[in-house]
């Protein structure tokens, strides 16, 4: 076998292993800023290895479970990225919107609200298609909630007349969206909240060494959450 043919064979073998390699490399970079339980790169534009060596990747689609976005855990996430920049890239990739599809489980949403409930109260959350219901133990009453986005603020408000006990809790159920994040869709399903977002910066794989961005807040680089 000639040298050229041998090089071609090696290149083919390396590209066949591209997805596992990309999963490890992209996952390690992302995990610096956004911890997760599991991640898999499903598709990526070829050639893979030469671009990864230069700190770049294109046409990346990945799935992650247990993704930690700031203070809330996301059961499942799907991320489509036109360009990925790894920390050793000579320059950041051009700005290109990434699409992020999230599935937030009822239990994780309940845990998130419990951290914010005053007086040590325990929120009880129930999600059914099109309807979110919130109760506070030990109160027997449940409140049906509507979710809307207006003027870049996501608001969770009671559908019917607000019970007195709910007002006295003083829970802030409004969340301002960062300027570089667009919420395209928000759907309440059975036991889960689904959202589709567009974002220009995904911390960890934006070509920088830091972790600032709308998905994880502005914080310094940090070690991965797991080995």
Short mmCIF file of C-alpha atoms in Angstrom, two decimals, residues 7-203:
data_model
loop_
_atom_site.label_atom_id
_atom_site.label_comp_id
_atom_site.label_asym_id
_atom_site.label_seq_id
_atom_site.Cartn_x
_atom_site.Cartn_y
_atom_site.Cartn_z
CA UNK A 7 -2.97 8.22 4.77
CA UNK A 8 -6.43 8.04 3.19
CA UNK A 9 -7.25 4.84 5.11
CA UNK A 10 -6.12 6.42 8.39
CA UNK A 11 -8.17 9.53 7.64
CA UNK A 12 -11.28 7.41 6.97
CA UNK A 13 -10.80 5.47 10.21
CA UNK A 14 -10.35 8.68 12.18
CA UNK A 15 -13.49 10.20 10.67
CA UNK A 16 -15.48 7.07 11.55
CA UNK A 17 -14.59 7.78 15.17
CA UNK A 18 -15.42 11.47 14.78
CA UNK A 19 -18.71 11.49 16.69
CA UNK A 20 -17.32 9.88 19.88
CA UNK A 21 -14.28 12.17 19.69
CA UNK A 22 -16.47 15.24 19.11
CA UNK A 23 -18.73 14.19 22.00
CA UNK A 24 -15.76 14.06 24.34
CA UNK A 25 -14.10 17.27 23.13
CA UNK A 26 -17.21 19.44 22.81
CA UNK A 27 -18.69 17.96 25.99
CA UNK A 28 -15.56 18.76 28.02
CA UNK A 29 -15.55 22.35 26.77
CA UNK A 30 -19.26 22.89 27.43
CA UNK A 31 -19.11 21.27 30.88
CA UNK A 32 -16.72 23.95 32.15
CA UNK A 33 -19.67 26.33 32.20
CA UNK A 34 -22.84 24.24 31.92
CA UNK A 35 -22.64 20.96 33.90
CA UNK A 36 -24.68 18.00 32.69
CA UNK A 37 -25.25 14.32 33.42
CA UNK A 38 -24.80 12.97 29.89
CA UNK A 39 -24.10 14.45 26.46
CA UNK A 40 -23.86 13.10 22.93
CA UNK A 41 -22.96 14.85 19.69
CA UNK A 42 -25.42 13.46 17.13
CA UNK A 43 -24.29 15.22 13.96
CA UNK A 44 -21.33 17.37 12.96
CA UNK A 45 -20.07 18.66 9.62
CA UNK A 46 -17.06 16.87 8.09
CA UNK A 47 -14.11 16.93 8.22
CA UNK A 48 -14.21 16.79 12.02
CA UNK A 49 -10.72 16.15 13.39
CA UNK A 50 -8.82 18.90 11.52
CA UNK A 51 -11.35 21.48 12.67
CA UNK A 52 -11.31 20.24 16.26
CA UNK A 53 -7.52 20.55 16.30
CA UNK A 54 -7.97 24.20 15.31
CA UNK A 55 -10.64 24.65 18.00
CA UNK A 56 -13.58 24.82 15.61
CA UNK A 57 -16.61 22.73 14.64
CA UNK A 58 -19.57 23.35 12.37
CA UNK A 59 -23.10 22.07 12.05
CA UNK A 60 -23.16 20.55 15.54
CA UNK A 61 -26.30 19.00 16.97
CA UNK A 62 -26.11 17.54 20.45
CA UNK A 63 -28.37 16.07 23.10
CA UNK A 64 -27.80 16.52 26.83
CA UNK A 65 -29.58 15.26 29.94
CA UNK A 66 -29.44 16.80 33.40
CA UNK A 67 -28.17 20.11 32.01
CA UNK A 68 -27.68 22.75 34.71
CA UNK A 69 -28.72 26.21 33.49
CA UNK A 70 -27.72 28.64 36.22
CA UNK A 71 -29.88 27.47 39.16
CA UNK A 72 -32.29 25.14 37.42
CA UNK A 73 -31.86 21.57 36.19
CA UNK A 74 -33.13 20.68 32.71
CA UNK A 75 -34.14 17.07 32.16
CA UNK A 76 -33.42 17.05 28.43
CA UNK A 77 -31.90 19.58 26.05
CA UNK A 78 -31.21 19.61 22.32
CA UNK A 79 -28.78 22.18 20.97
CA UNK A 80 -28.16 23.06 17.32
CA UNK A 81 -25.04 25.17 16.72
CA UNK A 82 -23.95 26.50 13.32
CA UNK A 83 -20.47 27.19 14.76
CA UNK A 84 -18.60 25.98 17.84
CA UNK A 85 -15.48 27.62 19.22
CA UNK A 86 -13.28 25.65 21.63
CA UNK A 87 -11.05 27.35 24.23
CA UNK A 88 -7.87 26.88 22.15
CA UNK A 89 -9.30 28.44 18.97
CA UNK A 90 -7.17 31.29 17.64
CA UNK A 91 -10.26 33.46 17.32
CA UNK A 92 -13.92 33.11 18.33
CA UNK A 93 -16.37 31.80 15.73
CA UNK A 94 -18.58 34.30 13.91
CA UNK A 95 -21.78 35.18 15.73
CA UNK A 96 -24.47 32.70 14.71
CA UNK A 97 -27.71 31.94 16.51
CA UNK A 98 -27.95 28.58 18.20
CA UNK A 99 -31.29 26.86 18.78
CA UNK A 100 -31.91 25.31 22.18
CA UNK A 101 -34.87 23.04 22.89
CA UNK A 102 -35.48 22.35 26.57
CA UNK A 103 -37.67 19.94 28.51
CA UNK A 104 -38.02 20.94 32.16
CA UNK A 105 -39.46 18.20 34.37
CA UNK A 106 -42.17 18.94 36.90
CA UNK A 107 -39.97 17.77 39.79
CA UNK A 108 -37.06 20.03 38.78
CA UNK A 109 -39.36 23.03 38.46
CA UNK A 110 -40.76 22.28 41.91
CA UNK A 111 -37.23 22.09 43.37
CA UNK A 112 -36.35 25.42 41.74
CA UNK A 113 -39.40 27.14 43.26
CA UNK A 114 -38.77 25.55 46.66
CA UNK A 115 -35.42 27.35 46.82
CA UNK A 116 -37.29 30.66 46.49
CA UNK A 117 -40.31 30.00 48.65
CA UNK A 118 -40.31 32.07 51.86
CA UNK A 119 -40.79 30.73 55.39
CA UNK A 120 -39.59 27.25 54.42
CA UNK A 121 -42.86 26.51 52.59
CA UNK A 122 -42.97 23.70 50.01
CA UNK A 123 -44.49 24.45 46.59
CA UNK A 124 -46.45 21.67 44.91
CA UNK A 125 -46.34 21.90 41.11
CA UNK A 126 -48.52 19.99 38.66
CA UNK A 127 -48.16 20.29 34.88
CA UNK A 128 -50.87 19.02 32.56
CA UNK A 129 -51.28 19.90 28.86
CA UNK A 130 -51.79 23.66 28.70
CA UNK A 131 -52.19 24.07 32.46
CA UNK A 132 -49.78 24.72 35.34
CA UNK A 133 -51.09 24.39 38.88
CA UNK A 134 -49.29 25.62 41.99
CA UNK A 135 -50.08 24.86 45.61
CA UNK A 136 -48.19 25.66 48.79
CA UNK A 137 -48.13 23.14 51.60
CA UNK A 138 -49.93 23.08 54.02
CA UNK A 139 -52.56 25.22 52.26
CA UNK A 140 -55.24 23.01 50.64
CA UNK A 141 -55.95 25.47 47.79
CA UNK A 142 -54.37 25.16 44.34
CA UNK A 143 -53.87 28.04 41.89
CA UNK A 144 -54.08 27.62 38.12
CA UNK A 145 -51.41 29.64 36.39
CA UNK A 146 -50.91 31.23 32.98
CA UNK A 147 -47.48 31.75 31.47
CA UNK A 148 -46.82 34.60 29.04
CA UNK A 149 -43.92 36.65 27.72
CA UNK A 150 -44.38 40.39 27.33
CA UNK A 151 -41.73 43.10 26.90
CA UNK A 152 -39.00 40.46 27.37
CA UNK A 153 -40.38 39.43 30.76
CA UNK A 154 -41.71 35.93 31.38
CA UNK A 155 -44.62 36.20 33.81
CA UNK A 156 -46.42 33.45 35.69
CA UNK A 157 -49.78 34.77 36.89
CA UNK A 158 -52.96 33.21 38.38
CA UNK A 159 -55.70 32.54 35.84
CA UNK A 160 -58.51 33.18 38.31
CA UNK A 161 -58.85 35.49 41.30
CA UNK A 162 -55.71 35.30 43.39
CA UNK A 163 -56.21 33.78 46.87
CA UNK A 164 -55.14 36.01 49.77
CA UNK A 165 -52.57 33.47 50.94
CA UNK A 166 -50.90 33.52 47.53
CA UNK A 167 -50.47 37.31 47.60
CA UNK A 168 -49.05 37.18 51.13
CA UNK A 169 -46.30 34.79 50.04
CA UNK A 170 -44.68 37.54 48.00
CA UNK A 171 -43.19 35.04 45.54
CA UNK A 172 -41.75 36.76 42.47
CA UNK A 173 -42.81 34.65 39.50
CA UNK A 174 -41.53 36.99 36.80
CA UNK A 175 -38.24 36.48 35.00
CA UNK A 176 -36.57 39.04 32.73
CA UNK A 177 -35.05 37.52 29.59
CA UNK A 178 -31.47 38.50 28.70
CA UNK A 179 -31.08 40.75 25.66
CA UNK A 180 -29.21 38.08 23.68
CA UNK A 181 -31.81 35.36 24.22
CA UNK A 182 -35.09 34.94 22.34
CA UNK A 183 -37.91 32.70 23.52
CA UNK A 184 -39.70 31.29 20.47
CA UNK A 185 -42.03 28.78 22.10
CA UNK A 186 -43.21 27.76 25.55
CA UNK A 187 -45.53 24.77 25.94
CA UNK A 188 -46.91 23.13 29.08
CA UNK A 189 -47.10 19.38 28.55
CA UNK A 190 -47.84 16.37 30.73
CA UNK A 191 -45.39 16.59 33.62
CA UNK A 192 -42.98 18.85 31.75
CA UNK A 193 -42.46 22.37 30.45
CA UNK A 194 -41.03 22.62 26.92
CA UNK A 195 -39.32 25.69 25.50
CA UNK A 196 -37.49 26.65 22.31
CA UNK A 197 -34.87 29.40 22.60
CA UNK A 198 -32.50 31.20 20.26
CA UNK A 199 -29.22 32.39 21.72
CA UNK A 200 -26.04 33.91 20.28
CA UNK A 201 -23.62 32.83 23.03
CA UNK A 202 -23.38 29.32 24.49
CA UNK A 203 -20.82 29.56 27.32
#
